[in-house]
Coordinates of C-alpha atoms and ligand atoms in Angstrom, one line a residue:
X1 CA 46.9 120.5 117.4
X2 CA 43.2 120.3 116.5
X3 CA 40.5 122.7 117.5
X4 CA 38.5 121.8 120.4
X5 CA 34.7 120.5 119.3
X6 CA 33.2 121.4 122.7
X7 CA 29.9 122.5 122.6
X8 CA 29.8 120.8 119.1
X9 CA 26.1 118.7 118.7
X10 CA 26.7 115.2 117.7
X11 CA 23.7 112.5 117.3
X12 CA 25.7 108.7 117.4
X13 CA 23.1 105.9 116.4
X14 CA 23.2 102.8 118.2
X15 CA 24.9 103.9 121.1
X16 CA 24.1 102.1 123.9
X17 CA 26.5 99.8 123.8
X18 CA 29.7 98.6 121.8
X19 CA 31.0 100.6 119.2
X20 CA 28.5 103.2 119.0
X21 CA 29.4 103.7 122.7
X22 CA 32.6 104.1 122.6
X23 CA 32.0 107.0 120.3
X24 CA 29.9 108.4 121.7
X25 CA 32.2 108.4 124.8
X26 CA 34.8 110.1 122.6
X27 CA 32.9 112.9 121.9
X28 CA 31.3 113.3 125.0
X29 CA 34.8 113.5 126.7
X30 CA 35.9 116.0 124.3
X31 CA 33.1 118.6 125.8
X32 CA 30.3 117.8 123.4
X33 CA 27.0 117.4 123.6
X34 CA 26.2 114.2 122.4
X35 CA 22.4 112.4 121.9
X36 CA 22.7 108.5 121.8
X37 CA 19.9 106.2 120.4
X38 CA 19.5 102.5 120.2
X39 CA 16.0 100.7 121.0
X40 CA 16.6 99.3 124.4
X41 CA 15.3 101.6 127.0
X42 CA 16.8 100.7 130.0
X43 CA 20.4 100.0 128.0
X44 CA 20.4 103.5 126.9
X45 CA 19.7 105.6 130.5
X46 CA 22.2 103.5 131.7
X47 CA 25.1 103.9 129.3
X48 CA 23.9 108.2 129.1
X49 CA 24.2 108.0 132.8
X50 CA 27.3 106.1 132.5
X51 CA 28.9 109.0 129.7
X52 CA 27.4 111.4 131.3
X53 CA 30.1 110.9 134.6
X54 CA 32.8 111.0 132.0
X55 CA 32.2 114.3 130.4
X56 CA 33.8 117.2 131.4
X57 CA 30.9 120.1 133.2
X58 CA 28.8 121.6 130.8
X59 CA 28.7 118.7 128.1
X60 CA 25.3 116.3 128.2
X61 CA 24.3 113.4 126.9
X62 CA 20.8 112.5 126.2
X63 CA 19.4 109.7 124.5
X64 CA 16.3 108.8 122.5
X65 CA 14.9 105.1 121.8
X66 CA 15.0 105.0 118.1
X67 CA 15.0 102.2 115.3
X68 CA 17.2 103.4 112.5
X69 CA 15.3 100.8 110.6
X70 CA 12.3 103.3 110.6
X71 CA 12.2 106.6 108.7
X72 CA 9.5 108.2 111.1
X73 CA 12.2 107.2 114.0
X74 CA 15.5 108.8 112.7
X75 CA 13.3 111.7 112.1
X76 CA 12.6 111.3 115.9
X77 CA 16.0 111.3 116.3
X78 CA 17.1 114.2 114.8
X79 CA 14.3 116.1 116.1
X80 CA 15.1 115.6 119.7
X81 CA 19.1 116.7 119.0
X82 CA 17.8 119.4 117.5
X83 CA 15.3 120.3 120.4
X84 CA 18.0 119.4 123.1
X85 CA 21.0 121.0 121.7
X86 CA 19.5 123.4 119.3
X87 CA 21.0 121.9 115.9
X88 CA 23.2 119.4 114.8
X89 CA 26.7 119.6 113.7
X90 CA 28.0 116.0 113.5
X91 CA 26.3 112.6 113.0
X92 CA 27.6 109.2 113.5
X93 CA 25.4 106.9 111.8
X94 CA 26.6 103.8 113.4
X95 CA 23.5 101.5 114.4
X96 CA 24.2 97.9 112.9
X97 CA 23.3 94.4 113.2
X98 CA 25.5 91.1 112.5
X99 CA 23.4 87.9 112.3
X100 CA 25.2 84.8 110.9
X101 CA 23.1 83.5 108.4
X102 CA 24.7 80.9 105.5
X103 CA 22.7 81.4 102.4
X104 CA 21.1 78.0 102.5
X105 CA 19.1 79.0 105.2
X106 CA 18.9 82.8 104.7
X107 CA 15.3 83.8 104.3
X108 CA 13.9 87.1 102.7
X109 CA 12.8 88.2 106.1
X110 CA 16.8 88.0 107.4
X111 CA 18.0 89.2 104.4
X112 CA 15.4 92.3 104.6
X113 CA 16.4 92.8 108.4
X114 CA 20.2 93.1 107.7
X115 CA 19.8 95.7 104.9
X116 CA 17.1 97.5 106.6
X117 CA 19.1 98.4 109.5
X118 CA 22.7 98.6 108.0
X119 CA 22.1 100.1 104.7
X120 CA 18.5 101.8 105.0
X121 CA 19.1 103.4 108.4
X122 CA 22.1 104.7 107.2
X123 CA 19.9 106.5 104.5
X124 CA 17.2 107.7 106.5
X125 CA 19.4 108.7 109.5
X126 CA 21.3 111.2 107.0
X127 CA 18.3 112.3 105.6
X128 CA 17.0 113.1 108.4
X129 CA 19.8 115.6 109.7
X130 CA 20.4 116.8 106.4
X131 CA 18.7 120.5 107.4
X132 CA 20.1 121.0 110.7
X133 CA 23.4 119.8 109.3
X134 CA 23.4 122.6 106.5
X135 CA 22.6 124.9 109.2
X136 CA 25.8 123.8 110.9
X137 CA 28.8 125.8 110.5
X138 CA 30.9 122.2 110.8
X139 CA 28.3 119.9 109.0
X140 CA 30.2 116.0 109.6
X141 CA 28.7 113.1 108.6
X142 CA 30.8 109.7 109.8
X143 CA 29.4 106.2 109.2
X144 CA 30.4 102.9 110.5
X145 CA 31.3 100.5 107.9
X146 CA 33.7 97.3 108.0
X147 CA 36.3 96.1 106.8
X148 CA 33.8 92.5 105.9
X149 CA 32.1 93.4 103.0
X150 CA 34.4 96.2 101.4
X151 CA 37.5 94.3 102.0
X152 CA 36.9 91.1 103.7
X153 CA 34.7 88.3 103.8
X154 CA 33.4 85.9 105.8
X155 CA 31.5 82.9 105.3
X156 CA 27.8 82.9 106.6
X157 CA 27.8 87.0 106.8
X158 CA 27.4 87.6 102.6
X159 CA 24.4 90.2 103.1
X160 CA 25.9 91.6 106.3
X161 CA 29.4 92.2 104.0
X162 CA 27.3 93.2 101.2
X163 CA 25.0 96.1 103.6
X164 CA 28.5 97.7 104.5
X165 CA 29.7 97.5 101.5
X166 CA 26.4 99.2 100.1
X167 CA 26.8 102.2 102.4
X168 CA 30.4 102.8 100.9
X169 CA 28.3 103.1 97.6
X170 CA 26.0 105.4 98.8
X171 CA 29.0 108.0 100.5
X172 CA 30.7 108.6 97.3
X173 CA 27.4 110.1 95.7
X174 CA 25.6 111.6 98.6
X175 CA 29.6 113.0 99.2
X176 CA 28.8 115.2 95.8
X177 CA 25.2 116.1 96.3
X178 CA 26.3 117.5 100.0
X179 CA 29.5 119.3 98.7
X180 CA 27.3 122.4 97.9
X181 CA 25.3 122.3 101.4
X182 CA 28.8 122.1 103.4
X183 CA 28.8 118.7 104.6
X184 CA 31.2 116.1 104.8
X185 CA 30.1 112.3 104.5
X186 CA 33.3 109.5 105.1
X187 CA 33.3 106.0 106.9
X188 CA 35.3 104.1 109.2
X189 CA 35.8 100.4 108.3
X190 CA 37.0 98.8 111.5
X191 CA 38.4 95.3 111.8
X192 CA 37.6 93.3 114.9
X193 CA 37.1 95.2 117.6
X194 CA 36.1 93.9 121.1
X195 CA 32.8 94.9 122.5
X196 CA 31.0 93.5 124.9
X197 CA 29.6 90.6 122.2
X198 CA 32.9 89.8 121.2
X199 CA 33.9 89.2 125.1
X200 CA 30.9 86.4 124.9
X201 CA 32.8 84.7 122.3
X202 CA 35.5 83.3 125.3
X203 CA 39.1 84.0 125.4
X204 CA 40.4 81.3 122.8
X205 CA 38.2 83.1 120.1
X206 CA 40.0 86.2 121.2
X207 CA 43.4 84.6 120.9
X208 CA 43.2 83.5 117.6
X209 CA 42.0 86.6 116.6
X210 CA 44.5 88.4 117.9
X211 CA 47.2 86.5 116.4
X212 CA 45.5 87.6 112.5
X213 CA 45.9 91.2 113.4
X214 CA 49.4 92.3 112.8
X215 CA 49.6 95.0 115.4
X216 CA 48.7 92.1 118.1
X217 CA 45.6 93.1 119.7
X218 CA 41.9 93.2 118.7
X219 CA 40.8 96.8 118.1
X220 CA 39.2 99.2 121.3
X221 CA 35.8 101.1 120.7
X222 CA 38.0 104.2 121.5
X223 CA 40.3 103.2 119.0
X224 CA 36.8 103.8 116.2
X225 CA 35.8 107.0 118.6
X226 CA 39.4 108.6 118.0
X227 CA 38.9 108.3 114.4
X228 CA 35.3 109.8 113.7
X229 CA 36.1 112.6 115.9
X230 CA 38.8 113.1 113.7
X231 CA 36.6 112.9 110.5
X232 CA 34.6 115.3 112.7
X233 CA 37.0 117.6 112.8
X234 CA 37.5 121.9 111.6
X235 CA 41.0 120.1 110.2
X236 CA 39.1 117.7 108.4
X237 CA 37.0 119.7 106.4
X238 CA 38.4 118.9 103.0
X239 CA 38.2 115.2 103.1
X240 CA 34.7 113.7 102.2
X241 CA 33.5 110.3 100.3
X242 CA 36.5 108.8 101.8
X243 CA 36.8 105.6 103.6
X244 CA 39.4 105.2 106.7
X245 CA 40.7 101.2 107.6
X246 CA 41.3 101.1 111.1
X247 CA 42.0 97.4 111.9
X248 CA 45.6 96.9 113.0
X249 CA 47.0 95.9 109.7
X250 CA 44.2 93.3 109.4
X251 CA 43.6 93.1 105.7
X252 CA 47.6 93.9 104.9
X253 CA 48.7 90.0 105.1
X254 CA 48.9 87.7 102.2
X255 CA 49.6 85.2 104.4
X256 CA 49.5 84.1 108.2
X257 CA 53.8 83.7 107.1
X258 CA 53.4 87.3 106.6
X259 CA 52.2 88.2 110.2
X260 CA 55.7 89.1 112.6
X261 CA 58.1 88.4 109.8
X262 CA 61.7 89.2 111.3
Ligands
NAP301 P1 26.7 95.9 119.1 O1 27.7 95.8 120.2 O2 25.7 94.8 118.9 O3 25.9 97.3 119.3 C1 25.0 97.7 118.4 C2 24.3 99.0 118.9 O4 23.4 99.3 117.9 C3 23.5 98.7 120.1 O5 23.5 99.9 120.9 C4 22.1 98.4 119.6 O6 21.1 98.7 120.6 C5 22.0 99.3 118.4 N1 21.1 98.9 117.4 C6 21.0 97.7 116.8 N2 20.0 97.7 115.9 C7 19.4 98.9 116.0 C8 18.4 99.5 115.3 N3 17.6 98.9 114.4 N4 18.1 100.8 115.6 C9 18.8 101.5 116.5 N5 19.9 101.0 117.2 C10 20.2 99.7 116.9 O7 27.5 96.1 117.7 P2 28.9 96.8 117.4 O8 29.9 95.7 117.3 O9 29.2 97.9 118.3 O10 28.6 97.3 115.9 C11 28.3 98.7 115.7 C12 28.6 99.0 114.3 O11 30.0 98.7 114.0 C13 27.8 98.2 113.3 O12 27.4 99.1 112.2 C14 28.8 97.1 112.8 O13 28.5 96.7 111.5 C15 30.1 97.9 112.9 N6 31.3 97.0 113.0 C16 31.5 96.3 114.1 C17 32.7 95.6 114.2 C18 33.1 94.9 115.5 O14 34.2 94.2 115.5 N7 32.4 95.0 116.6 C19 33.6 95.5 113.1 C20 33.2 96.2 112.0 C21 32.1 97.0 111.9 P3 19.7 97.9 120.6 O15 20.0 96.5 120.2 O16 19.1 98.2 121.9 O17 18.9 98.6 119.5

């Protein structure tokens, strides 16, 4: 049985919808105090309010409209957990953005965009809890990767594969310069997982999805929330630079033969 986090502090980035939301529900459920950020307004009152009715008494969540693209906004971010909760004890750096863009027509600006969000934000969002994290007697650092880039690919998302791949890069050293201060650093790679974009994509996209995962279902944001909160963890404590796959068996196949072999 693992401890209870309740009362833990726990800033997720890019929260207001999708994966970042079903975190953050995750946590919130589990009794702790949880600050969301994202950079639409109106999305993120809404989704707070909505996590707020899930939590059990006592537990909040707040949110702050932050781009992790910016340095001066994680700050922002951190800041406001801080001021809120009175420190920080887990951060889910999880803001991302997935444009298709085949390298014919990928321009510097796109390219720029992708990496600034994924990869940079990743960067200044840690550094930017880094002192209240040290503070922190549990000190938990999860990021959202994927399984494109490390793993996978896919044609016409090569610098969104490469950003997530880059942030597994960055784990394993900032893993060893954090050792001394406490903290863990690891990363979920999730396959597909359905959020609210992947609904838009109809129910025949979903199908054939489906049928290329070998459990037989496309992923649940809960599915990503179970699994940081259980990088989050006291239990945890001694595992740090690692990555976790959590895509039904996804990548496992050498073949579509392979899928519901007898
Ligand atoms: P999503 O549904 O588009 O949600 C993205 C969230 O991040 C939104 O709350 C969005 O709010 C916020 N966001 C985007 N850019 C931001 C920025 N510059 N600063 C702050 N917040 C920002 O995406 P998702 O599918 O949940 O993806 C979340 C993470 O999971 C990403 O890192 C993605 O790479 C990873 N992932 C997703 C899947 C999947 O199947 N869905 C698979 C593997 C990995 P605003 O737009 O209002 O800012």
């Amino acid at each position: 049985m693992l401890k209870s986090l309740a009362g833990s502090r726990v800033l997720v980035t890019g929260a207001s919808r999708g994966i970042g939301k079903g975190v953050a529900a995750v946590f919130a459920e589990a009794g702790c105090n949880v600050l969301i950020t994202g950079r639409d307004e109106d999305a993120l009152a809404s989704t707070a309010d909505e996590l707020s009715g899930r939590a059990p008494e006592g537990a909040q969540v707040a949110w702050l409209a932050a781009d992790t693209a910016e340095p001066e906004d994680c700050r922002a971010a951190a800041a406001e957990t801080v001021r809120r909760f009175g420190g920080i004890d887990v951060l889910c750096a999880n803001a991302g953005v997935f444009p298709e863009d085949p390298l014919p027509s990928m321009t510097p600006e796109g390219l720029q965009r992708v990496m600034a969000t994924n990869f940079n934000g990743t960067v200044y969002s840690v550094q930017a809890c880094l002192d209240a994290l040290a503070e922190s007697d549990l000190g938990r650092i999860v990021v959202t990767s994927s399984i494109t880039g490390p793993i996978t690919g896919v044609p016409g998302w090569s610098h969104y594969g490469a950003s997530k791949a880059a942030q597994l890069g960055f784990i394993r050293s900032a893993a060893l310069e954090l050792a001394a201060k406490g903290i863990t650093i690891n990363a979920v790679l999730p396959g597909n997982i359905r959020t609210e974009g992947l609904d838009d994509l109809g129910e025949d996209y979903l199908r054939r999805m489906s049928a290329s995962v070998p459990l037989g279902r496309i992923g649940s944001v809960a599915d990503i929330g179970y699994t940081a909160l259980f990088l989050a963890s006291r239990e945890a404590g001694y595992i740090t630079g690692q990555t976790i796959v959590v895509d039904g068996g996804q990548v496992l196949p050498e073949s579509l033969d392979a899928i519901g072999a007898p």
